[in-house]
Short mmCIF file of C-alpha atoms in Angstrom, two decimals:
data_model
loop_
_atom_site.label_atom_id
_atom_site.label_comp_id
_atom_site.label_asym_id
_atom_site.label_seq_id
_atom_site.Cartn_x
_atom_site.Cartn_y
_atom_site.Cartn_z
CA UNK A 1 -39.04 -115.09 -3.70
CA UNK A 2 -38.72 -118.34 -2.70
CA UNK A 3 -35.27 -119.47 -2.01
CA UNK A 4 -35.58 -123.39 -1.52
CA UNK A 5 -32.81 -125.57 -3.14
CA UNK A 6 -35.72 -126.76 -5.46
CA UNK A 7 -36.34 -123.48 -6.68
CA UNK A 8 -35.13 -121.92 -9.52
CA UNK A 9 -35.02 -118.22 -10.15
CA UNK A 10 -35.74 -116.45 -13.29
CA UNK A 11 -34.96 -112.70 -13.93
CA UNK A 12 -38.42 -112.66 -15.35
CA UNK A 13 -39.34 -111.98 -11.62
CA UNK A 14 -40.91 -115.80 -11.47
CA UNK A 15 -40.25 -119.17 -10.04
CA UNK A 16 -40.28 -122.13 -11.56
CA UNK A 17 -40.15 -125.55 -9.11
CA UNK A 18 -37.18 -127.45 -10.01
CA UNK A 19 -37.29 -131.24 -10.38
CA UNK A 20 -35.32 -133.44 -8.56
CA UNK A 21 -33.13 -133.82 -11.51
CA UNK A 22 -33.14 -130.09 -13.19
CA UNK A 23 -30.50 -128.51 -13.17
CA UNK A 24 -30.40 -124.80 -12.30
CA UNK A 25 -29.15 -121.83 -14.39
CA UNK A 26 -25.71 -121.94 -14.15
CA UNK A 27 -23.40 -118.95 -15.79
CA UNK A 28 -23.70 -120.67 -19.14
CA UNK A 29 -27.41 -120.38 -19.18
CA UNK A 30 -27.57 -117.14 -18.01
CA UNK A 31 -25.03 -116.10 -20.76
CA UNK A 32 -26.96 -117.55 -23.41
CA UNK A 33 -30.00 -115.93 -22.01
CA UNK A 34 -28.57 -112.45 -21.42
CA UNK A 35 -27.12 -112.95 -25.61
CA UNK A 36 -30.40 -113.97 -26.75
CA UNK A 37 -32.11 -110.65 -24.63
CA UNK A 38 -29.11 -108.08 -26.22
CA UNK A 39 -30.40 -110.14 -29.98
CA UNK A 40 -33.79 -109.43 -29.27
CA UNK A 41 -33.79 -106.14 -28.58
CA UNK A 42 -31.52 -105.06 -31.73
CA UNK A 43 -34.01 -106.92 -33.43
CA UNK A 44 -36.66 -104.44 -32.10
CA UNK A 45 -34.36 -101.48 -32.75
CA UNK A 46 -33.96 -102.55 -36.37
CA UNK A 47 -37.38 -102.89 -36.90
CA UNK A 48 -38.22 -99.67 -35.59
CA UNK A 49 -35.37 -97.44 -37.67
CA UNK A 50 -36.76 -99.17 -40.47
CA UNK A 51 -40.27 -98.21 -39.71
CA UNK A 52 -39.80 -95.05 -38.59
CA UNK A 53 -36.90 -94.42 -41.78
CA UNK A 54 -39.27 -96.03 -44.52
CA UNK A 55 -42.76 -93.33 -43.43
CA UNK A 56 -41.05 -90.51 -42.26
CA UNK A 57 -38.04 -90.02 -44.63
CA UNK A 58 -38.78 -92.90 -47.32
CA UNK A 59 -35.13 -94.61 -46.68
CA UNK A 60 -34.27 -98.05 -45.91
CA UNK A 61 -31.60 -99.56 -44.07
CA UNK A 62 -31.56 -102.62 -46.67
CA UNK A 63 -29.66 -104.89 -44.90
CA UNK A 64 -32.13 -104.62 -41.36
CA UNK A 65 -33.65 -108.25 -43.03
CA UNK A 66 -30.14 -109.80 -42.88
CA UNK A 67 -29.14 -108.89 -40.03
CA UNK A 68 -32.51 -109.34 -38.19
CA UNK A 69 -32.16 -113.11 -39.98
CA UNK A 70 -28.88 -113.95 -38.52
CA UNK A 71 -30.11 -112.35 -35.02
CA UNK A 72 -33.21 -114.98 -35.20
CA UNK A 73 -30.95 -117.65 -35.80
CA UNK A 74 -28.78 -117.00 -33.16
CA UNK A 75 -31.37 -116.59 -30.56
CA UNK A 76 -33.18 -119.47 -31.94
CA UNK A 77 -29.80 -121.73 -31.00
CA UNK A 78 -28.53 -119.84 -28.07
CA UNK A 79 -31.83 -119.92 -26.11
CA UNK A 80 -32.00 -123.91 -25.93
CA UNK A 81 -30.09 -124.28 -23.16
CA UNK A 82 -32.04 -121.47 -21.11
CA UNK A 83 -35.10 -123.03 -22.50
CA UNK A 84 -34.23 -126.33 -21.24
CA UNK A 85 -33.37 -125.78 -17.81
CA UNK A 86 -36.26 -123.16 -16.93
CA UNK A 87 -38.35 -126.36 -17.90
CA UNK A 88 -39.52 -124.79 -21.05
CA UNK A 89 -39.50 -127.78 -23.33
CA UNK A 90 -42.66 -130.18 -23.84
CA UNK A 91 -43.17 -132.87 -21.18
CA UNK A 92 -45.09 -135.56 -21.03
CA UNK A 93 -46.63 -135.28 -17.30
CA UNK A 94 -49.93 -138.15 -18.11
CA UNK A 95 -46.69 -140.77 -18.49
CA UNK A 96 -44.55 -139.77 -15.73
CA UNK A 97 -47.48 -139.88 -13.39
CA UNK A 98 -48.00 -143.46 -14.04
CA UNK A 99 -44.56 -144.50 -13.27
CA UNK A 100 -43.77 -143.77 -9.82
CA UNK A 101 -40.54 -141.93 -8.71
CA UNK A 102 -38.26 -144.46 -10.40
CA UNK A 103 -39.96 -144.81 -13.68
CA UNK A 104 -39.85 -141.10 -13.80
CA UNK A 105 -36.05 -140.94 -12.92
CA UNK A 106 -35.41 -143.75 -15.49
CA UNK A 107 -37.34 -142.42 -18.28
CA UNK A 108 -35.64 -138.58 -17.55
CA UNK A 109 -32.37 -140.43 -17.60
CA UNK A 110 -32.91 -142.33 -21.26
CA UNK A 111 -34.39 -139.02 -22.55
CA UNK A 112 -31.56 -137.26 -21.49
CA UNK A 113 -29.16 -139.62 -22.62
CA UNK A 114 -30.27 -139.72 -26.20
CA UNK A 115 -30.84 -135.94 -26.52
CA UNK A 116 -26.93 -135.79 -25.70
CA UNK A 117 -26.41 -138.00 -28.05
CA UNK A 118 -28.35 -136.43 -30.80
CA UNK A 119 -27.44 -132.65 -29.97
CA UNK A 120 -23.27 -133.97 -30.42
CA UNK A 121 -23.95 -135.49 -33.56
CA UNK A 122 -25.80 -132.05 -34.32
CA UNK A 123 -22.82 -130.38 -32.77
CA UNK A 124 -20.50 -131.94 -34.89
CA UNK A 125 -22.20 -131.39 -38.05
CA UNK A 126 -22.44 -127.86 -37.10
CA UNK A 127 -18.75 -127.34 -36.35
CA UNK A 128 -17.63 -129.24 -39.95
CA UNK A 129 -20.39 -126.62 -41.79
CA UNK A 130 -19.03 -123.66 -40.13
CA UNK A 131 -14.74 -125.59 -40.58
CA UNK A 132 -16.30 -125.73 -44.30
CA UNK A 133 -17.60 -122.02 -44.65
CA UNK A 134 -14.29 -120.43 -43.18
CA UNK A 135 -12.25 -122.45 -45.38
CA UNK A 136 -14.20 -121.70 -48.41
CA UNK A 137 -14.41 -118.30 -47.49
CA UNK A 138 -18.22 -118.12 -47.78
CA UNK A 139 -19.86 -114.96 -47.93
CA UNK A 140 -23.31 -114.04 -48.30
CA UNK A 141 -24.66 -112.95 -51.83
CA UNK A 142 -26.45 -109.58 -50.03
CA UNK A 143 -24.71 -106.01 -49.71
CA UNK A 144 -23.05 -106.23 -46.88
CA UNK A 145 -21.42 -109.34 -47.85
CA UNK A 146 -21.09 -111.24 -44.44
CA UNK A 147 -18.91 -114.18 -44.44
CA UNK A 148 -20.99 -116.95 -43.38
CA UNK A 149 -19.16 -118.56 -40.85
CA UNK A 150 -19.92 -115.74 -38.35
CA UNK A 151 -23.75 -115.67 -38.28
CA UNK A 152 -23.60 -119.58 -38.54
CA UNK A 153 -20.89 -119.51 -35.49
CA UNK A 154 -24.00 -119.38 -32.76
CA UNK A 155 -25.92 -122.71 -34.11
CA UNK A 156 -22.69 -124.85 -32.64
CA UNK A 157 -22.20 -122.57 -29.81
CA UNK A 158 -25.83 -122.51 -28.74
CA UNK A 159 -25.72 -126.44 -29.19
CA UNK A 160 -22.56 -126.79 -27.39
CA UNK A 161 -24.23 -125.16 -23.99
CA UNK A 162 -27.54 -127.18 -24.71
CA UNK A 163 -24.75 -130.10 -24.46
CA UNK A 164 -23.47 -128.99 -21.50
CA UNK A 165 -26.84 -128.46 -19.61
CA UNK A 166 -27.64 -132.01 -20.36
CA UNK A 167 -24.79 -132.96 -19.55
CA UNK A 168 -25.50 -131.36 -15.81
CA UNK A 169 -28.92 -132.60 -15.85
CA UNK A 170 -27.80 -136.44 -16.49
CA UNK A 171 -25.19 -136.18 -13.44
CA UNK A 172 -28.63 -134.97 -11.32
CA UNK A 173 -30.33 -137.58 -13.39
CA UNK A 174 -27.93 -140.36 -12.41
CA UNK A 175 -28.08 -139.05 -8.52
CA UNK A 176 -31.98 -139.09 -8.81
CA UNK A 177 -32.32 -142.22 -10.24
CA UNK A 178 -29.46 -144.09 -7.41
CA UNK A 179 -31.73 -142.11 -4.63
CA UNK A 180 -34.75 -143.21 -5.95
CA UNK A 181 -33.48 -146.88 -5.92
CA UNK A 182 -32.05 -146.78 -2.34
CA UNK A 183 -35.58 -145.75 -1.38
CA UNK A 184 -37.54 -148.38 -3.08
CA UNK A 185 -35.00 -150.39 -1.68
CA UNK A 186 -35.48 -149.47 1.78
CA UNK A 187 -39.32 -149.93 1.79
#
């Protein structure tokens, strides 16, 4: 593997090239990442009881789409901040190319910036409906009964580490940006 500063390394076995301003995956990340693999794969061990139950014995676990509901939402929240610092998001590369180092660093910096923004408003929101389901004592209208305010527990705590990776990223942003002014300055 390659082990320059720039490089980030995935357990997948791959590298993805690091920008100047991305941050690596720190322990929250990998957390997140390691929650969303342990999800996953009780997903797929769900699925194939429930297979194998249904032909071969003609039983069903009934709640295995409840659970495997919940389990998609949670990886769907918890894997943002591992998706956003592998560099898994969309980018718009034709733009950046146009606008030199700084313009690059700039526009990273504003995109950050609002994302942060948007995903603590988000955040918010998400604590208050999850305050609001505890309170109300909230349960879910299928056998098992779940109180809502556990499933719905990983949207603000998969938001929360998407906040702090930005967070990260906009300190690199803000060092990228400074170094890529002290060079234009220099020329």
């Amino acid at each position: 593997m390659l082990s320059s500063p720039q490089t980030q390394h995935l357990d997948a076995g791959h590298a993805v090239e690091a920008g100047p301003s991305q941050p690596a995956e720190g322990w929250i990340e990998r957390l997140c990442r390691w929650l969303c693999e342990l999800a996953i794969m009780s997903m797929m061990v769900m699925v194939a009881a429930e297979v194998l139950l249904r032909n071969l014995f003609g039983v069903s676990l009934q709640s295995a789409d409840e659970l495997g509901g919940y389990l998609l939402v949670a990886v769907s929240f918890l894997s943002l901040s591992t998706c956003f610092v592998s560099g898994a998001f969309h980018k718009v590369e034709f733009i950046d190319g146009r606008l030199g180092e700084r313009g690059h660093a700039l526009r990273k910096l504003i995109f950050d910036a609002i994302a942060l923004a948007f995903c603590l408003l988000l955040l918010w929101q998400l604590v208050r409906l999850v305050l609001r389901s505890f309170d109300g004592g909230d349960f879910a209208a299928t056998i098992l009964g779940t109180p809502l305010w556990i499933p719905q527990l990983t949207m603000p705590l998969g938001t929360a580490a998407l906040c702090y990776s930005l967070i990260r990223a906009l300190r690199a942003d803000i060092r990228w940006f400074a170094a890529a002014n002290r060079r234009k300055a220099g020329q």
